[in-house]
């Protein structure tokens, strides 16, 4: 069985993209003559093969279509609404298999991507066998963590049992069962969907590694490795298995699982199908478009996220339109759209049982009270109510920590109350203590790191980050917990067009963002080479931008594409020390004289002499009247 791959079936250069008209566009691949339909909407593009799902006929524009959204098959006159990918004649028949339309923000090109094979779970099919009570159970632990018992095997999903996620922004809403860590350490295998810290929890894995460092952990073969930070974390796990997408992994003769990629974020996100004796459990986790929208229908259990609110936008933005009333209206509308989308997704897939999870977090720290009050999320109960109204045949489960679903009982009689076992009445459901100081002390330790004594860390860090050639200038301001500028903190500009560090904004036209970062989180991120999700998703910055445009290239780079190895701060400090010593020699400083009391002009003169006379250390450049160390790093 070969692994699933993402293949480009059609590419349009920027000039061709600009010629696309609003609504329906027919395009042909010149190499193989295959035809495609691209629908250009107000906010996005959608695409599919020009092939009717009924009997393979070609579509043409429907002359009866008044709104420019429908095409008609030339064989039997079936009609497809390309804006929704639904067949409207006959109604309630099929959904069209959609291609992923990826518009490059680098060169303006458009690629249509197709997963091959599109439905790999159909390989080596197994007939569903009769189940006995207790043979398959799902136990909800907390957030996205579920324990699956199938036969005599136990599998855990995304264990986040302790500590914060995204530095200090997310904390567990639900109290895990008291034996959760023991359950985790005794599992036969663990699936971790992606690298976000509410799914890959290093505080949890640190405790696990003390009990069982060789526990088998399975992750998908994403372009950015799920465990890219493992070595830096210091956590000792010795049995991590990276598996290809779309290939069955056999656990025993009855149990197997398959990891699938996300269509929108294939570089980092995955979802999961588990099958036991022909019974399927689909866990889409956080995927925006799991398996590019192609998913199995009629599975026994479907799990998915539901809550929303997993972003700094718009709560952390200010200025311009970002008033409290605008934010409240936007958040309310997004919640409604997400609830409707999840309802329609479940309706289209028709699982026998649906459970919303992976949304049980809270902004518990007192300094994030504003976020907690503003970032209103969907409730699992509301989503399940919406699904029951739309699909009364689907059994819904709103889980509590420790509640158990018995699949055999639920399938035999969905009305059987014993199919779901709730925890005892005196069970603690919600957390009320999070050990804030334990985890914030670790962040605060970064503030006094040696590297931050030298302003040249700024140039070193952003050159390590490797993002440039983009007409964006950012101003970064270090702040306290309440986002007030920190006395003695750094306040600097970065011009990403040429990766320079000016004192004032350039006179040319440019995009601008002001980013206020909590100093403990920012310095922890810089010191350890972590991704900026800790800042953005963790609500540890406040932003304004002019114009009010989302800069995908910038944020995607700092959230997913930073180097896998942290900056070489030891090498940085060694070079700083060599330059300091050279300065002292050239300037004739007495032993112990304060180096950084030297005035800028004196320092600049030293730099020139250093560059002329020293060959055993990296040269130092003086640009625009300020020192800029290590320009080539």
Coordinates of C-alpha atoms in Angstrom, one line a residue:
X1 CA 0.0 0.0 0.0
X2 CA 1.6 3.3 -1.1
X3 CA 1.5 6.4 0.9
X4 CA -0.9 9.2 0.1
X5 CA 0.6 12.2 -1.6
X6 CA -0.6 15.7 -2.6
X7 CA -0.3 16.3 -6.4
X8 CA -0.6 19.5 -8.4
X9 CA -3.1 18.8 -11.2
X10 CA -3.2 22.4 -12.6
X11 CA -1.1 25.5 -12.2
X12 CA -2.0 29.0 -13.4
X13 CA 0.6 31.7 -13.5
X14 CA -0.2 35.1 -12.0
X15 CA -1.2 36.6 -15.3
X16 CA -3.7 33.8 -15.9
X17 CA -5.1 34.2 -12.4
X18 CA -5.7 37.8 -13.0
X19 CA -7.9 37.0 -16.0
X20 CA -10.2 34.8 -14.0
X21 CA -13.7 36.3 -13.9
X22 CA -16.0 36.3 -10.9
X23 CA -18.0 33.1 -10.9
X24 CA -17.4 30.1 -13.1
X25 CA -14.2 29.6 -15.1
X26 CA -13.4 26.5 -17.3
X27 CA -9.8 25.6 -17.6
X28 CA -7.9 22.8 -19.4
X29 CA -4.5 21.3 -18.5
X30 CA -2.5 21.6 -21.8
X31 CA -0.3 18.6 -21.1
X32 CA -3.0 16.0 -20.6
X33 CA -6.1 17.8 -21.8
X34 CA -8.0 17.2 -18.6
X35 CA -10.6 19.9 -17.7
X36 CA -11.3 21.8 -14.5
X37 CA -13.8 24.3 -13.1
X38 CA -12.7 27.2 -11.0
X39 CA -15.2 29.2 -9.1
X40 CA -14.0 32.7 -8.1
X41 CA -16.0 34.0 -5.2
X42 CA -15.8 37.1 -3.1
X43 CA -13.5 35.6 -0.4
X44 CA -12.1 32.4 -1.9
X45 CA -11.7 30.2 -4.9
X46 CA -13.1 26.7 -5.2
X47 CA -12.2 24.1 -7.8
X48 CA -13.1 20.6 -9.0
X49 CA -12.6 18.4 -12.0
X50 CA -14.9 19.0 -14.9
X51 CA -16.5 15.6 -14.6
X52 CA -20.0 14.7 -13.4
X53 CA -20.1 12.3 -10.5
X54 CA -23.1 10.5 -11.9
X55 CA -21.7 9.0 -15.1
X56 CA -18.6 11.1 -15.9
X57 CA -20.1 13.6 -18.3
X58 CA -18.6 17.0 -18.9
X59 CA -20.2 20.2 -17.5
X60 CA -21.0 23.3 -19.4
X61 CA -22.4 26.6 -18.2
X62 CA -26.1 26.3 -17.3
X63 CA -28.0 28.9 -19.4
X64 CA -30.9 28.8 -16.8
X65 CA -28.5 29.9 -14.1
X66 CA -29.1 33.5 -13.2
X67 CA -26.4 33.9 -10.4
X68 CA -23.5 32.4 -12.2
X69 CA -22.9 29.5 -9.9
X70 CA -24.4 26.4 -11.6
X71 CA -23.0 24.1 -14.4
X72 CA -25.0 21.5 -16.3
X73 CA -23.9 18.0 -17.3
X74 CA -24.1 17.3 -21.0
X75 CA -25.1 13.6 -20.4
X76 CA -28.1 13.6 -18.2
X77 CA -28.5 17.3 -17.3
X78 CA -27.4 17.0 -13.7
X79 CA -26.6 20.4 -12.2
X80 CA -23.8 21.3 -9.9
X81 CA -23.6 24.5 -7.8
X82 CA -19.8 25.1 -8.0
X83 CA -20.0 27.7 -5.2
X84 CA -21.1 25.1 -2.7
X85 CA -20.0 21.9 -4.6
X86 CA -23.5 20.5 -4.1
X87 CA -25.5 18.8 -6.8
X88 CA -28.8 20.8 -7.1
X89 CA -30.5 18.6 -9.7
X90 CA -31.3 16.1 -8.5
X91 CA -31.3 17.6 -5.0
X92 CA -29.7 15.9 -2.0
X93 CA -27.7 13.5 -4.2
X94 CA -24.0 14.1 -4.2
X95 CA -21.3 16.4 -3.1
X96 CA -18.6 17.1 -5.8
X97 CA -15.1 16.0 -4.9
X98 CA -13.3 19.3 -4.4
X99 CA -9.7 20.2 -5.3
X100 CA -7.7 22.4 -3.0
X101 CA -7.1 25.8 -4.6
X102 CA -3.9 27.3 -3.3
X103 CA -3.2 30.9 -4.2
X104 CA 0.5 31.8 -3.7
X105 CA 1.1 35.1 -1.9
X106 CA 4.7 34.9 -3.2
X107 CA 4.2 35.0 -6.9
X108 CA 0.4 35.2 -7.3
X109 CA 0.1 31.8 -9.0
X110 CA -2.7 29.3 -8.4
X111 CA -2.3 25.6 -7.9
X112 CA -5.1 23.0 -7.8
X113 CA -4.1 20.1 -5.5
X114 CA -5.5 16.6 -5.3
X115 CA -4.7 13.9 -2.8
X116 CA -3.8 10.6 -4.3
X117 CA -5.3 8.2 -3.5
X118 CA -8.3 10.4 -2.4
X119 CA -9.9 7.8 -0.1
X120 CA -7.1 5.4 1.1
X121 CA -9.2 3.9 3.9
X122 CA -11.0 1.9 1.2
X123 CA -7.9 -0.2 0.6
X124 CA -8.1 -3.7 2.1
X125 CA -11.7 -3.3 3.3
X126 CA -13.0 -5.2 6.3
X127 CA -16.6 -6.2 7.0
X128 CA -18.0 -4.9 10.3
X129 CA -18.2 -7.7 12.9
X130 CA -20.6 -7.9 15.8
X131 CA -19.3 -6.2 18.9
X132 CA -19.7 -7.2 22.5
X133 CA -20.4 -4.8 25.4
X134 CA -17.2 -3.3 26.6
X135 CA -15.2 -4.4 23.6
X136 CA -14.8 -0.8 22.3
X137 CA -15.0 2.1 24.7
X138 CA -14.0 5.7 24.5
X139 CA -13.2 7.6 27.7
X140 CA -12.9 11.3 27.6
X141 CA -10.0 12.6 29.6
X142 CA -9.7 16.4 28.9
X143 CA -9.6 18.8 25.9
X144 CA -8.5 16.6 22.9
X145 CA -7.4 13.7 24.9
X146 CA -9.4 10.5 24.6
X147 CA -8.6 6.9 25.6
X148 CA -9.7 4.3 23.1
X149 CA -10.0 0.7 24.3
X150 CA -10.4 -1.7 21.5
X151 CA -10.2 -5.4 22.4
X152 CA -7.1 -5.7 24.7
X153 CA -5.4 -2.6 23.3
X154 CA -5.5 1.0 24.6
X155 CA -4.7 4.0 22.5
X156 CA -4.5 7.6 23.7
X157 CA -5.1 10.7 21.6
X158 CA -3.3 14.1 22.1
X159 CA -2.6 13.9 25.8
X160 CA -2.5 17.4 27.5
X161 CA -2.9 16.6 31.1
X162 CA -1.0 19.3 32.9
X163 CA 0.6 22.8 32.4
X164 CA -0.3 25.5 30.0
X165 CA -0.4 25.6 26.2
X166 CA 1.0 28.4 24.0
X167 CA 3.4 29.6 26.7
X168 CA 0.9 30.9 29.2
X169 CA -2.3 31.7 27.3
X170 CA -4.3 28.4 27.4
X171 CA -5.0 26.3 30.5
X172 CA -7.1 23.2 30.9
X173 CA -10.8 23.8 31.5
X174 CA -11.6 20.3 32.7
X175 CA -9.9 18.5 35.6
X176 CA -8.5 15.2 34.2
X177 CA -9.5 12.1 36.0
X178 CA -7.1 11.4 38.9
X179 CA -5.7 8.3 37.2
X180 CA -5.1 10.0 33.9
X181 CA -1.3 9.9 34.0
X182 CA -1.4 6.3 35.0
X183 CA -3.7 5.5 32.1
X184 CA -1.4 7.4 29.7
X185 CA 1.7 5.5 30.9
X186 CA -0.1 2.2 30.5
X187 CA -1.4 2.8 27.0
X188 CA -0.2 0.6 24.2
X189 CA 0.2 3.5 21.8
X190 CA -0.3 7.3 21.6
X191 CA -1.4 9.4 18.6
X192 CA -0.3 13.1 18.5
X193 CA -2.1 15.0 15.8
X194 CA 0.2 18.0 15.4
X195 CA 2.8 20.2 17.1
X196 CA 0.5 22.8 18.8
X197 CA 1.1 22.6 22.5
X198 CA -2.5 21.8 23.4
X199 CA -2.0 18.5 21.6
X200 CA 1.8 18.0 22.0
X201 CA 2.2 19.0 25.6
X202 CA 5.8 18.9 26.8
X203 CA 4.9 19.3 30.5
X204 CA 2.7 16.2 30.1
X205 CA 5.3 14.2 28.1
X206 CA 8.0 15.2 30.7
X207 CA 6.0 13.4 33.4
X208 CA 5.3 10.5 31.0
X209 CA 8.9 10.1 30.1
X210 CA 9.8 9.6 33.8
X211 CA 7.4 6.6 33.9
X212 CA 7.8 5.1 30.4
X213 CA 10.2 6.8 28.0
X214 CA 9.8 4.0 25.4
X215 CA 6.0 4.2 25.0
X216 CA 5.2 4.0 21.3
X217 CA 4.1 7.4 19.9
X218 CA 2.8 7.8 16.3
X219 CA 2.7 11.0 14.3
X220 CA 2.2 11.9 10.6
X221 CA 5.0 12.7 8.2
X222 CA 4.4 16.4 8.1
X223 CA 6.9 18.7 6.4
X224 CA 7.6 20.3 9.7
X225 CA 8.2 17.4 12.1
X226 CA 5.7 17.1 14.9
X227 CA 8.5 16.6 17.4
X228 CA 10.9 19.3 16.0
X229 CA 11.4 20.7 19.5
X230 CA 12.0 17.4 21.3
X231 CA 15.8 17.7 21.7
X232 CA 15.6 21.3 22.9
X233 CA 12.8 20.4 25.3
X234 CA 15.0 17.9 27.2
X235 CA 12.1 15.3 27.3
X236 CA 13.5 11.8 26.9
X237 CA 11.2 9.8 24.6
X238 CA 12.7 7.0 22.6
X239 CA 10.0 5.4 20.6
X240 CA 8.5 8.1 18.3
X241 CA 7.2 6.7 15.0
X242 CA 6.7 8.9 11.9
X243 CA 4.3 7.2 9.5
X244 CA 3.3 8.0 6.0
X245 CA -0.1 9.4 5.2
X246 CA -2.9 7.2 4.0
X247 CA -1.4 3.9 5.0
X248 CA -3.0 1.4 7.4
X249 CA -0.8 0.7 10.5
X250 CA -1.7 -2.6 11.9
X251 CA -1.7 -2.9 15.7
X252 CA -3.0 -6.4 15.9
X253 CA -5.2 -8.6 13.8
X254 CA -8.3 -6.5 14.5
X255 CA -7.0 -3.0 15.2
X256 CA -5.5 -0.7 12.7
X257 CA -5.2 3.1 12.2
X258 CA -4.4 5.5 9.4
X259 CA -3.2 9.1 9.6
X260 CA -4.4 11.6 7.0
X261 CA -3.2 15.1 6.2
X262 CA -5.1 18.4 6.4
X263 CA -5.8 20.1 3.1
X264 CA -5.2 23.6 4.3
X265 CA -2.3 23.0 6.6
X266 CA -0.5 19.9 5.3
X267 CA 2.8 21.1 6.7
X268 CA 1.6 20.5 10.3
X269 CA -1.9 19.2 10.8
X270 CA -3.3 15.7 10.7
X271 CA -6.4 13.6 11.4
X272 CA -7.0 10.0 12.2
X273 CA -9.1 7.0 11.3
X274 CA -9.1 4.0 13.7
X275 CA -10.7 0.7 12.7
X276 CA -11.4 -2.2 14.9
X277 CA -13.2 -5.3 13.4
X278 CA -14.5 -3.1 10.6
X279 CA -15.9 -0.4 12.9
X280 CA -14.4 3.1 12.2
X281 CA -13.7 6.0 14.4
X282 CA -12.9 9.3 12.7
X283 CA -11.0 12.0 14.7
X284 CA -10.6 15.2 12.6
X285 CA -9.0 17.0 15.6
X286 CA -8.2 20.6 14.6
X287 CA -8.0 20.1 10.8
X288 CA -9.5 23.0 8.8
X289 CA -10.1 20.7 5.8
X290 CA -9.3 17.1 6.8
X291 CA -8.1 15.0 3.9
X292 CA -9.0 17.9 1.6
X293 CA -12.6 17.4 2.4
X294 CA -12.8 13.7 1.3
X295 CA -13.8 11.7 4.4
X296 CA -15.5 8.4 5.0
X297 CA -19.3 8.4 5.4
X298 CA -21.3 6.5 8.0
X299 CA -18.4 5.9 10.4
X300 CA -19.4 4.6 13.8
X301 CA -18.0 7.6 15.8
X302 CA -16.8 11.0 14.7
X303 CA -14.8 13.4 16.9
X304 CA -14.0 17.0 16.0
X305 CA -13.3 20.4 17.5
X306 CA -16.1 22.8 18.0
X307 CA -15.3 25.8 20.1
X308 CA -13.4 28.4 18.0
X309 CA -11.5 31.1 19.8
X310 CA -8.1 29.5 19.0
X311 CA -6.5 32.7 17.7
X312 CA -5.5 36.1 18.9
X313 CA -7.7 37.7 16.3
X314 CA -9.6 40.0 16.9
X315 CA -9.2 40.1 20.7
X316 CA -5.5 41.2 20.6
X317 CA -6.0 43.9 18.0
X318 CA -6.6 47.6 18.6
X319 CA -7.0 50.8 16.7
X320 CA -9.2 51.6 13.7
X321 CA -12.3 49.4 13.5
X322 CA -11.2 47.2 16.4
X323 CA -13.7 48.6 18.9
X324 CA -15.2 46.4 21.6
X325 CA -18.6 46.4 19.8
X326 CA -16.9 45.4 16.5
X327 CA -15.0 42.6 18.1
X328 CA -18.2 41.3 19.9
X329 CA -20.1 41.3 16.6
X330 CA -17.3 39.6 14.7
X331 CA -16.8 36.9 17.4
X332 CA -20.6 36.2 17.5
X333 CA -20.7 35.9 13.7
X334 CA -17.7 33.6 13.6
X335 CA -19.2 31.4 16.3
X336 CA -22.4 31.1 14.3
X337 CA -20.5 30.3 11.1
X338 CA -18.4 27.6 12.8
X339 CA -21.5 26.0 14.4
X340 CA -23.3 25.9 11.1
X341 CA -20.2 24.5 9.3
X342 CA -19.8 21.7 11.9
X343 CA -23.5 20.9 11.8
X344 CA -23.4 20.6 8.0
X345 CA -20.2 18.6 8.0
X346 CA -21.7 16.1 10.4
X347 CA -24.9 16.0 8.4
X348 CA -23.0 15.3 5.2
X349 CA -20.9 12.5 6.8
X350 CA -23.7 10.9 8.7
X351 CA -21.7 9.3 11.5
X352 CA -23.7 7.1 13.8
X353 CA -22.3 8.9 16.9
X354 CA -20.8 12.4 17.1
X355 CA -18.7 13.9 19.9
X356 CA -17.4 17.4 20.0
X357 CA -14.1 17.8 21.8
X358 CA -10.7 19.5 21.5
X359 CA -12.1 22.9 22.6
X360 CA -12.1 22.7 26.4
X361 CA -9.5 25.4 27.3
X362 CA -9.7 28.6 29.3
X363 CA -7.8 31.8 29.6
X364 CA -7.4 31.2 33.3
X365 CA -4.5 33.5 34.3
X366 CA -5.8 36.7 35.9
X367 CA -3.8 38.9 33.5
X368 CA -5.8 37.5 30.6
X369 CA -9.2 38.3 32.1
X370 CA -10.0 40.6 29.2
X371 CA -9.4 37.8 26.7
X372 CA -11.5 35.4 28.7
X373 CA -14.4 37.8 28.8
X374 CA -14.1 38.7 25.1
X375 CA -13.3 35.4 23.5
X376 CA -16.7 33.8 23.8
X377 CA -16.7 30.2 22.4
X378 CA -19.2 27.7 21.2
X379 CA -20.4 25.2 23.7
X380 CA -20.4 21.5 22.9
X381 CA -24.0 21.3 24.1
X382 CA -25.1 24.0 21.6
X383 CA -23.4 22.2 18.7
X384 CA -24.9 18.9 19.7
X385 CA -28.4 20.5 19.9
X386 CA -27.9 21.9 16.4
X387 CA -26.9 18.5 15.1
X388 CA -29.9 16.7 16.7
X389 CA -32.3 19.2 15.1
X390 CA -30.7 18.7 11.7
X391 CA -30.0 14.9 12.0
X392 CA -32.2 13.3 14.7
X393 CA -30.8 9.9 13.7
X394 CA -27.3 10.8 14.9
X395 CA -26.5 10.1 18.6
X396 CA -24.6 13.0 20.2
X397 CA -22.3 12.8 23.2
X398 CA -21.3 15.8 25.3
X399 CA -18.4 14.4 27.3
X400 CA -17.3 15.1 30.9
X401 CA -13.9 14.0 32.3
X402 CA -14.1 10.3 32.9
X403 CA -17.3 9.7 31.0
X404 CA -17.3 6.5 28.9
X405 CA -19.0 5.6 25.6
X406 CA -19.6 1.9 25.0
X407 CA -19.8 1.5 21.3
X408 CA -21.6 -1.9 21.2
X409 CA -24.3 -0.7 23.5
X410 CA -24.7 2.6 21.6
X411 CA -25.0 0.9 18.2
X412 CA -27.4 -1.7 19.3
X413 CA -29.7 0.8 21.0
X414 CA -29.0 4.5 20.8
X415 CA -31.6 5.2 23.4
X416 CA -29.9 2.9 25.9
X417 CA -28.8 5.2 28.7
X418 CA -26.2 2.7 29.9
X419 CA -24.3 3.2 26.6
X420 CA -22.8 6.3 28.1
X421 CA -21.5 6.1 31.7
X422 CA -21.1 9.4 33.4
X423 CA -18.6 10.0 36.2
X424 CA -19.8 9.9 39.8
X425 CA -21.8 13.0 41.0
X426 CA -19.0 14.2 43.3
X427 CA -16.4 14.2 40.4
X428 CA -14.6 17.4 40.0
X429 CA -15.4 18.6 36.4
X430 CA -13.7 22.0 36.1
X431 CA -10.3 23.0 37.2
X432 CA -9.8 25.8 39.7
X433 CA -6.1 25.6 40.2
X434 CA -3.3 25.7 37.6
X435 CA 0.1 26.1 39.4
X436 CA 0.6 29.4 37.5
X437 CA 3.9 30.3 39.3
X438 CA 5.5 27.0 38.4
X439 CA 5.2 27.6 34.7
X440 CA 5.6 31.4 34.7
X441 CA 8.8 31.1 36.7
X442 CA 10.3 29.2 33.7
X443 CA 9.2 31.9 31.3
X444 CA 10.5 34.6 33.6
X445 CA 13.9 33.0 33.8
X446 CA 14.4 33.9 30.2
X447 CA 14.2 37.6 30.9
X448 CA 17.6 37.8 32.5
X449 CA 19.4 35.6 30.0
X450 CA 22.9 36.8 29.1
X451 CA 22.1 37.4 25.5
X452 CA 19.7 40.2 26.2
X453 CA 22.5 42.4 27.7
X454 CA 23.6 43.0 24.1
X455 CA 21.3 44.8 21.7
X456 CA 22.9 43.0 18.8
X457 CA 20.7 39.9 19.7
X458 CA 18.0 41.6 17.6
X459 CA 20.0 41.4 14.4
X460 CA 21.3 38.0 15.2
X461 CA 17.8 36.6 15.9
X462 CA 16.0 37.9 12.8
X463 CA 18.8 36.9 10.5
X464 CA 18.6 33.4 12.0
X465 CA 14.8 33.5 11.4
X466 CA 15.5 34.1 7.7
X467 CA 12.5 36.1 6.6
X468 CA 13.1 38.9 4.2
X469 CA 12.2 40.3 0.8
X470 CA 8.8 41.4 1.9
X471 CA 7.7 45.0 2.2
X472 CA 6.7 45.0 5.8
X473 CA 8.1 47.0 8.7
X474 CA 7.4 45.9 12.3
X475 CA 7.9 47.7 15.6
X476 CA 8.3 45.3 18.5
X477 CA 7.9 46.7 22.0
X478 CA 8.6 44.6 25.1
X479 CA 5.9 45.0 27.8
X480 CA 4.8 43.9 31.2
X481 CA 1.9 41.5 31.7
X482 CA -0.6 44.4 31.1
X483 CA 1.1 45.4 27.8
X484 CA 2.6 48.6 29.2
X485 CA 6.0 49.3 27.7
X486 CA 8.7 47.8 30.0
X487 CA 11.2 50.2 31.5
X488 CA 14.6 49.2 30.1
X489 CA 12.9 46.9 27.6
X490 CA 13.7 46.8 23.9
X491 CA 11.7 48.8 21.4
X492 CA 13.0 48.3 17.8
X493 CA 12.1 48.3 14.1
X494 CA 12.7 45.5 11.6
X495 CA 12.4 46.2 7.9
X496 CA 11.8 42.9 6.2
X497 CA 12.3 44.3 2.7
X498 CA 16.1 44.2 3.1
X499 CA 16.2 42.8 6.7
X500 CA 17.6 46.0 8.2
X501 CA 17.0 47.6 11.6
X502 CA 16.4 51.3 11.1
X503 CA 15.9 53.9 13.9
X504 CA 12.8 55.4 12.1
X505 CA 10.3 54.0 9.6
X506 CA 11.5 54.3 6.0
X507 CA 10.0 57.0 3.7
X508 CA 8.9 54.6 1.0
X509 CA 5.4 53.1 1.0
X510 CA 5.3 50.1 3.2
X511 CA 3.0 48.0 5.4
X512 CA 3.5 48.5 9.1
X513 CA 2.6 46.5 12.2
X514 CA 3.2 47.4 15.8
X515 CA 3.5 44.4 18.0
X516 CA 3.6 44.7 21.8
X517 CA 4.9 41.4 23.3
X518 CA 5.0 40.3 26.9
X519 CA 8.7 40.3 27.7
X520 CA 8.7 36.9 29.4
X521 CA 7.1 35.1 26.5
X522 CA 9.0 37.0 23.8
X523 CA 12.4 36.3 25.4
X524 CA 11.5 32.7 26.0
X525 CA 10.5 32.4 22.3
X526 CA 13.7 34.1 21.1
X527 CA 16.0 32.2 23.5
X528 CA 14.7 28.8 22.6
X529 CA 13.9 29.3 18.9
X530 CA 10.2 28.6 19.4
X531 CA 7.4 29.5 17.0
X532 CA 5.4 32.7 17.4
X533 CA 2.2 30.7 18.1
X534 CA 3.2 31.2 21.8
X535 CA 2.7 34.9 21.3
X536 CA -0.2 35.1 18.8
X537 CA -2.4 32.1 19.7
X538 CA -1.3 32.5 23.4
X539 CA -2.7 36.0 23.6
X540 CA 0.6 37.4 24.7
X541 CA 0.8 40.3 22.3
X542 CA -1.3 43.3 21.3
X543 CA -1.2 44.5 17.7
X544 CA -2.1 47.3 15.4
X545 CA -1.5 47.5 11.6
X546 CA -1.5 50.0 8.8
X547 CA -3.0 49.1 6.4
X548 CA -5.3 46.7 8.2
X549 CA -4.1 43.7 6.2
X550 CA -3.2 40.2 7.3
X551 CA 0.4 39.4 6.2
X552 CA 0.2 35.7 5.6
X553 CA 3.8 35.3 4.5
X554 CA 5.1 36.9 7.6
X555 CA 2.9 35.1 10.1
X556 CA 3.2 31.8 8.3
X557 CA 7.0 32.0 8.4
X558 CA 7.2 32.8 12.1
X559 CA 4.5 30.3 13.0
X560 CA 5.5 27.3 10.9
X561 CA 8.7 27.9 9.0
X562 CA 11.4 29.0 11.5
X563 CA 14.6 26.9 11.4
X564 CA 14.3 23.6 13.2
X565 CA 17.4 24.3 15.3
X566 CA 17.5 27.1 17.8
X567 CA 19.8 30.1 17.4
X568 CA 23.4 29.4 18.4
X569 CA 23.4 31.7 21.4
X570 CA 26.6 30.2 22.8
X571 CA 28.4 31.2 19.6
X572 CA 26.8 34.6 19.7
X573 CA 28.1 35.2 23.3
X574 CA 31.5 33.9 22.4
X575 CA 31.8 36.3 19.5
X576 CA 30.5 39.2 21.7
X577 CA 33.2 38.4 24.2
X578 CA 35.9 38.4 21.6
X579 CA 34.7 41.7 20.3
X580 CA 34.5 43.2 23.8
X581 CA 38.1 42.0 24.5
X582 CA 39.3 43.4 21.2
X583 CA 37.5 46.7 22.0
X584 CA 39.3 46.9 25.4
X585 CA 42.7 46.2 23.8
X586 CA 42.2 48.8 21.0
X587 CA 40.9 51.5 23.3
X588 CA 43.4 50.8 26.0
X589 CA 40.8 50.2 28.7
X590 CA 42.0 49.3 32.1
X591 CA 40.9 46.0 33.6
X592 CA 37.4 46.1 34.9
X593 CA 36.5 49.4 33.2
X594 CA 32.8 49.4 32.1
X595 CA 32.7 48.7 28.4
X596 CA 29.2 49.8 27.7
X597 CA 29.8 53.3 29.2
X598 CA 31.7 54.0 25.9
X599 CA 29.9 56.5 23.8
X600 CA 28.6 55.6 20.4
X601 CA 31.1 57.6 18.4
X602 CA 34.0 56.0 20.4
X603 CA 32.4 52.6 19.8
X604 CA 32.1 53.3 16.1
X605 CA 35.8 54.3 15.9
X606 CA 36.7 51.1 17.7
X607 CA 34.7 49.1 15.2
X608 CA 36.5 50.6 12.3
X609 CA 39.9 49.8 13.9
X610 CA 38.7 46.3 14.9
X611 CA 37.7 45.5 11.3
X612 CA 41.1 46.8 10.0
X613 CA 43.3 45.0 12.4
X614 CA 41.5 41.9 13.6
X615 CA 41.1 38.8 11.5
X616 CA 40.3 36.1 14.0
X617 CA 36.8 37.2 14.8
X618 CA 33.8 38.0 12.7
X619 CA 33.8 41.6 11.5
X620 CA 31.5 44.2 12.8
X621 CA 29.7 46.7 10.6
X622 CA 28.5 50.2 11.5
X623 CA 25.3 51.1 9.7
X624 CA 23.4 54.4 9.9
X625 CA 25.4 55.4 13.0
X626 CA 24.6 52.3 15.0
X627 CA 26.5 49.1 15.7
X628 CA 25.3 46.1 13.8
X629 CA 27.0 42.9 14.8
X630 CA 27.3 39.6 12.9
X631 CA 25.6 40.8 9.6
X632 CA 26.2 37.5 7.9
X633 CA 24.8 35.2 10.5

